[in-house]
Amino acid sequence: MNIGTIAQKSGVPAKTIRYYESIGLIPSASRRPNGYRDFDQDDLQTLRFIQHARGLGFAVKDVADLLALWREKKRASADVKALAMRHLESIDRKIAELGTMRRAVEHLVHRCHGDHRPECPILEDLAGDINHA
Amino acid sequence: MNIGTIAQKSGVPAKTIRYYESIGLIPSASRRPNGYRDFDQDDLQTLRFIQHARGLGFAVKDVADLLALWREKKRASADVKALAMRHLESIDRKIAELGTMRRAVEHLVHRCHGDHRPECPILEDLAGDINHA
DNA sequence: ATGTGGCTTCCAGTCATGGGAAGGTCAAGG
DNA sequence: CCTTGACCTTCCCATGACTGGAAGCCACAT
């Protein structure tokens, strides 16, 4: 299977597959006599796994760990769960951070007339008057 | 005022101030005979403005636009508001995306025993069985 | 023979910094 | 006067996770 084919089937762009190979996330694909990479069903499985994990927001480093656990038949599910829970916490931190920003920005937007006049509480607040919630 | 002093007063690291200068976000600071940058109160105001805007998650490019509007006395507040609203929408998109991830990851975490045994729905789902919500 | 599309490698850019090297400067203390 | 330590300067490299593009080979159809 050529890289274009597996890219299509896995949803991972060819460019990204080469990148994953270069950083060692996936093993180096075997080569045909003409130099083209040749992928098999196993590679497809792996790339789909990666695609799903990335889709859930796991960092590439974490995906590498998940892949290792996936291949390790004697893993303890507690290890997988711990990794996933750390990820969940990091998602929660990001959501909280964005929520704080969101409230602040929304507050500013609310107070700005948004017309042709130059007076604008958004700019005033950014300039330093952060005392009138 | 040396760069270290203004860094302290503005909360923007010296390194970052030099970077802002290099990309033209702030004007080039004047120099003392010894080559040191010399900042004044205006620079401090500007850096504080930038720091606030960055703290609200505005991209550096957007901060540049906000700075330009701030300095333009004949601006229309509608322009500022529009920029802020676009930012608000982008925050909302990110929150929604993280929320979707969060629910999926939490669902997986819930279903995993997390003990010494190798069976793990997290890995199974990532491997492709995405049909049992 | 020519066109097209896919494959290869390698280099550079993205975004917003942070780290660290190599070297000049300044104020204080011995 | 000299040294120490804390500043400052520029420069290049690294991050994360790709993406774009150039230059060149390969495969197949017309």
Coordinates of C-alpha atoms (C1' of nucleotides) in Angstrom, one line a residue:
Chain A
M1 CA 0.0 0.0 0.0
N2 CA 1.4 3.4 -1.0
I3 CA 1.6 6.3 1.4
G4 CA -1.3 8.1 -0.4
T5 CA -3.5 5.1 0.0
I6 CA -2.9 4.6 3.7
A7 CA -3.2 8.4 4.2
Q8 CA -6.7 8.2 2.7
K9 CA -7.7 5.1 4.7
S10 CA -6.3 6.3 8.0
G11 CA -7.2 10.0 7.7
V12 CA -3.6 10.9 8.5
P13 CA -2.0 13.1 5.7
A14 CA 0.9 11.6 3.9
K15 CA 3.1 14.4 5.0
T16 CA 2.2 13.7 8.6
I17 CA 2.9 10.0 8.3
R18 CA 6.4 10.8 7.1
Y19 CA 6.7 13.1 10.0
Y20 CA 5.6 10.4 12.5
E21 CA 8.1 8.1 11.0
S22 CA 10.9 10.7 11.3
I23 CA 10.2 11.2 15.0
G24 CA 9.9 7.5 15.7
L25 CA 6.2 7.5 16.6
I26 CA 5.7 4.7 14.0
P27 CA 8.4 2.3 12.8
S28 CA 10.1 3.0 9.5
A29 CA 7.9 1.6 6.7
S30 CA 9.5 -1.0 4.5
R31 CA 10.5 0.1 1.0
R32 CA 9.7 -1.2 -2.5
P33 CA 12.6 -1.5 -5.0
N34 CA 11.7 2.0 -6.3
G35 CA 12.1 3.6 -2.9
Y36 CA 8.4 4.0 -2.2
R37 CA 7.2 3.2 1.3
D38 CA 5.1 0.1 1.5
F39 CA 2.5 -0.1 4.3
D40 CA 0.4 -3.1 5.4
Q41 CA -2.7 -3.6 7.5
D42 CA -0.8 -3.4 10.7
D43 CA 0.4 0.1 9.8
L44 CA -3.1 1.0 9.0
Q45 CA -4.3 -0.1 12.4
T46 CA -1.5 1.8 14.0
L47 CA -2.3 5.0 12.1
R48 CA -6.0 4.7 12.9
F49 CA -5.1 4.3 16.6
I50 CA -2.9 7.4 16.4
Q51 CA -5.6 9.4 14.6
H52 CA -8.2 8.6 17.2
A53 CA -5.9 9.4 20.1
R54 CA -4.8 12.7 18.5
G55 CA -8.5 13.4 17.9
L56 CA -9.0 13.1 21.6
G57 CA -6.3 15.7 22.1
F58 CA -3.6 13.4 23.4
A59 CA -0.1 14.9 22.8
V60 CA 2.1 13.0 20.4
K61 CA 4.3 12.0 23.3
D62 CA 1.3 10.5 25.1
V63 CA 0.2 8.7 21.9
A64 CA 3.6 7.1 21.9
D65 CA 3.0 5.9 25.4
L66 CA -0.5 4.7 24.6
L67 CA 0.9 2.8 21.6
A68 CA 3.5 1.1 23.8
L69 CA 0.8 0.1 26.2
W70 CA -1.4 -1.1 23.4
R71 CA 1.3 -3.4 22.2
E72 CA 2.3 -4.5 25.6
K73 CA 0.0 -7.4 26.4
K74 CA 0.9 -7.5 30.0
R75 CA 0.1 -3.9 30.7
A76 CA -2.0 -2.9 33.7
S77 CA -5.1 -1.0 32.7
A78 CA -4.4 1.3 35.6
D79 CA -1.4 2.7 33.7
V80 CA -3.6 3.5 30.7
K81 CA -6.3 5.0 32.9
A82 CA -3.7 7.2 34.8
L83 CA -2.5 8.6 31.5
A84 CA -6.0 9.3 30.3
M85 CA -6.9 11.0 33.6
R86 CA -3.9 13.2 33.4
H87 CA -5.0 14.2 30.0
L88 CA -8.5 14.9 31.3
E89 CA -7.1 17.2 34.0
S90 CA -5.1 19.0 31.4
I91 CA -8.2 19.5 29.3
D92 CA -10.0 20.8 32.4
R93 CA -7.2 23.3 33.1
K94 CA -7.4 24.6 29.5
I95 CA -11.2 24.8 29.6
A96 CA -11.0 26.7 32.9
E97 CA -8.4 29.1 31.5
L98 CA -10.5 29.7 28.4
G99 CA -13.6 30.2 30.5
T100 CA -11.9 32.9 32.5
M101 CA -10.8 34.7 29.3
R102 CA -14.2 34.3 27.9
R103 CA -15.9 36.0 30.8
A104 CA -13.5 38.8 30.7
V105 CA -13.7 39.4 27.0
E106 CA -17.5 39.1 27.0
H107 CA -17.7 41.6 29.8
L108 CA -15.7 44.1 27.7
V109 CA -17.7 43.4 24.6
H110 CA -20.9 44.0 26.5
R111 CA -19.8 47.4 27.7
C112 CA -18.6 48.7 24.3
H113 CA -21.2 50.6 22.3
G114 CA -19.7 49.5 19.0
D115 CA -20.7 52.6 17.0
H116 CA -18.9 55.3 15.1
R117 CA -17.7 57.1 18.2
P118 CA -14.2 56.5 19.5
E119 CA -15.0 56.0 23.1
C120 CA -14.3 52.4 23.9
P121 CA -14.2 50.6 27.3
I122 CA -12.3 47.8 25.8
L123 CA -9.3 49.9 25.0
E124 CA -9.6 51.8 28.3
D125 CA -9.5 48.6 30.2
L126 CA -6.6 47.2 28.3
A127 CA -4.8 50.5 28.9
G128 CA -5.0 49.9 32.6
D129 CA -8.4 50.9 34.2
I130 CA -9.1 47.4 35.5
N131 CA -11.3 48.6 38.3
H132 CA -15.0 48.7 37.5
A133 CA -16.5 45.3 37.1
Chain B
M1 CA 14.6 52.8 32.4
N2 CA 16.5 49.5 31.6
I3 CA 14.9 46.6 30.1
G4 CA 15.0 44.6 33.3
T5 CA 13.2 47.4 35.1
I6 CA 10.4 47.7 32.6
A7 CA 10.1 44.0 32.4
Q8 CA 9.5 43.9 36.1
K9 CA 7.0 46.8 36.0
S10 CA 5.1 45.5 33.0
G11 CA 5.2 41.8 33.7
V12 CA 6.6 41.2 30.2
P13 CA 9.9 39.3 30.3
A14 CA 12.9 41.1 28.9
K15 CA 13.3 38.4 26.3
T16 CA 9.8 38.9 25.1
I17 CA 10.2 42.7 25.0
R18 CA 13.1 42.3 22.6
Y19 CA 11.0 39.9 20.6
Y20 CA 8.2 42.3 20.4
E21 CA 10.6 44.9 19.2
S22 CA 12.0 42.6 16.6
I23 CA 8.6 41.9 15.1
G24 CA 7.6 45.5 15.2
L25 CA 4.8 45.1 17.8
I26 CA 6.5 47.9 19.7
P27 CA 8.7 50.7 18.3
S28 CA 12.4 50.3 18.6
A29 CA 13.5 51.6 22.0
S30 CA 16.0 54.4 22.1
R31 CA 19.5 53.5 23.1
R32 CA 21.9 54.9 25.7
P33 CA 25.5 55.5 24.7
N34 CA 26.4 52.1 26.0
G35 CA 24.0 50.4 23.7
Y36 CA 21.4 49.6 26.4
R37 CA 17.8 50.1 25.5
D38 CA 16.2 53.1 27.3
F39 CA 12.4 52.9 28.0
D40 CA 10.1 55.6 29.2
Q41 CA 6.6 55.8 30.7
D42 CA 5.0 55.6 27.3
D43 CA 6.7 52.3 26.6
L44 CA 5.6 51.0 30.0
Q45 CA 2.0 52.0 29.2
T46 CA 2.2 50.2 25.9
L47 CA 3.7 47.0 27.4
R48 CA 1.0 46.9 30.1
F49 CA -1.6 47.2 27.4
I50 CA 0.0 44.4 25.5
Q51 CA 0.3 42.3 28.6
H52 CA -3.4 42.7 29.4
A53 CA -4.5 41.9 25.8
R54 CA -2.3 38.8 25.7
G55 CA -3.7 37.8 29.0
L56 CA -7.1 37.9 27.5
G57 CA -5.9 35.5 24.8
F58 CA -5.6 38.0 21.9
A59 CA -3.1 36.8 19.3
V60 CA -0.1 39.1 18.9
K61 CA -1.4 40.1 15.5
D62 CA -4.7 41.2 17.1
V63 CA -2.8 43.0 19.8
A64 CA -1.0 45.0 17.0
D65 CA -4.4 45.9 15.6
L66 CA -5.7 46.9 19.1
L67 CA -2.6 49.0 19.7
A68 CA -3.2 50.8 16.4
L69 CA -6.8 51.5 17.3
W70 CA -5.8 52.6 20.7
R71 CA -3.4 55.2 19.2
E72 CA -5.9 56.2 16.6
K73 CA -8.0 58.9 18.2
K74 CA -10.6 58.9 15.5
R75 CA -11.3 55.1 15.6
A76 CA -14.8 53.8 15.7
S77 CA -15.5 51.7 18.7
A78 CA -17.3 49.4 16.4
D79 CA -14.0 48.3 15.0
V80 CA -12.6 47.4 18.4
K81 CA -15.8 45.6 19.3
A82 CA -15.8 43.6 16.1
L83 CA -12.2 42.5 16.8
A84 CA -13.1 41.5 20.4
M85 CA -16.2 39.6 19.2
R86 CA -14.2 37.6 16.7
H87 CA -11.9 36.7 19.5
L88 CA -14.8 35.7 21.6
E89 CA -16.0 33.4 18.9
S90 CA -12.7 31.8 18.5
I91 CA -12.6 31.2 22.3
D92 CA -16.0 29.7 22.1
R93 CA -14.9 27.4 19.3
K94 CA -11.9 26.2 21.3
I95 CA -14.1 25.7 24.4
A96 CA -16.6 23.6 22.4
E97 CA -13.8 21.5 20.9
L98 CA -12.3 20.9 24.3
G99 CA -15.7 20.1 25.7
T100 CA -16.2 17.4 23.0
M101 CA -12.8 15.9 23.8
R102 CA -13.5 16.1 27.5
R103 CA -16.7 14.1 27.3
A104 CA -15.1 11.5 25.1
V105 CA -12.1 11.0 27.3
E106 CA -14.2 11.0 30.4
H107 CA -16.4 8.4 29.0
L108 CA -13.3 6.2 28.3
V109 CA -11.9 6.8 31.7
H110 CA -15.2 5.8 33.4
R111 CA -15.3 2.5 31.6
C112 CA -11.7 1.5 32.4
H113 CA -11.3 -0.6 35.6
G114 CA -7.8 0.8 36.2
D115 CA -6.4 -2.2 38.0
H116 CA -3.6 -4.7 37.4
R117 CA -5.4 -6.5 34.5
P118 CA -4.6 -5.7 30.9
E119 CA -8.1 -5.4 29.6
C120 CA -8.7 -1.8 28.8
P121 CA -11.7 -0.2 27.0
I122 CA -9.6 2.9 26.4
L123 CA -7.1 1.1 24.2
E124 CA -9.9 -1.0 22.6
D125 CA -11.7 2.1 21.6
L126 CA -8.6 3.8 20.3
A127 CA -7.9 0.7 18.3
G128 CA -11.2 1.1 16.4
D129 CA -14.2 -0.2 18.3
I130 CA -16.0 3.1 18.4
N131 CA -19.5 1.6 18.7
H132 CA -20.8 1.3 22.2
A133 CA -21.5 4.6 23.7
Chain C
dA1 C1' 7.2 11.7 -26.2
dT2 C1' 4.5 14.0 -23.1
dG3 C1' 1.6 15.0 -19.5
dT4 C1' -0.4 14.0 -14.9
dG5 C1' 0.0 12.7 -10.6
dG6 C1' 2.4 10.3 -6.9
dC7 C1' 6.5 9.4 -4.6
dT8 C1' 11.2 10.9 -2.6
dT9 C1' 14.2 14.2 0.3
dC10 C1' 15.3 18.4 2.5
dC11 C1' 14.6 23.1 4.0
dA12 C1' 11.8 26.6 5.9
dG13 C1' 7.9 28.6 8.1
dT14 C1' 4.2 28.7 11.6
dC15 C1' 3.2 30.9 16.9
dA16 C1' 5.0 33.1 20.9
dT17 C1' 8.2 32.6 23.3
dG18 C1' 12.4 30.3 26.3
dG19 C1' 17.3 28.7 26.8
dG20 C1' 21.8 29.5 26.6
dA21 C1' 26.4 31.0 24.6
dA22 C1' 29.7 34.7 23.9
dG23 C1' 30.8 39.1 25.1
dG24 C1' 30.3 44.2 26.7
dT25 C1' 29.0 47.2 31.0
dC26 C1' 28.4 48.8 35.5
dA27 C1' 28.4 49.4 40.6
dA28 C1' 30.4 47.8 44.7
dG29 C1' 33.8 45.7 47.7
dG30 C1' 38.6 44.1 48.9
Chain D
dC1 C1' 43.2 48.5 40.7
dC2 C1' 40.9 44.3 40.2
dT3 C1' 37.5 41.2 40.6
dT4 C1' 32.9 39.7 41.3
dG5 C1' 28.3 39.5 40.1
dA6 C1' 24.4 41.4 38.0
dC7 C1' 23.1 43.6 34.3
dC8 C1' 22.9 44.3 29.2
dT9 C1' 23.8 43.0 24.0
dT10 C1' 23.3 39.9 19.8
dC11 C1' 22.8 35.4 17.9
dC12 C1' 21.3 30.9 17.1
dC13 C1' 18.6 26.8 18.6
dA14 C1' 14.5 24.4 20.5
dT15 C1' 9.7 23.8 21.5
dG16 C1' 4.8 21.1 19.2
dA17 C1' 2.8 19.3 15.6
dC18 C1' 2.7 19.9 11.7
dT19 C1' 2.4 22.3 6.6
dG20 C1' 4.2 24.3 2.3
dG21 C1' 7.2 24.1 -1.3
dA22 C1' 11.3 23.1 -4.2
dA23 C1' 13.8 19.7 -6.9
dG24 C1' 13.8 15.5 -8.7
dC25 C1' 12.5 10.4 -9.6
dC26 C1' 8.7 7.1 -10.9
dA27 C1' 4.4 5.1 -13.1
dC28 C1' 1.1 5.0 -16.3
dA29 C1' -2.0 6.8 -20.1
dT30 C1' -2.3 9.1 -24.4

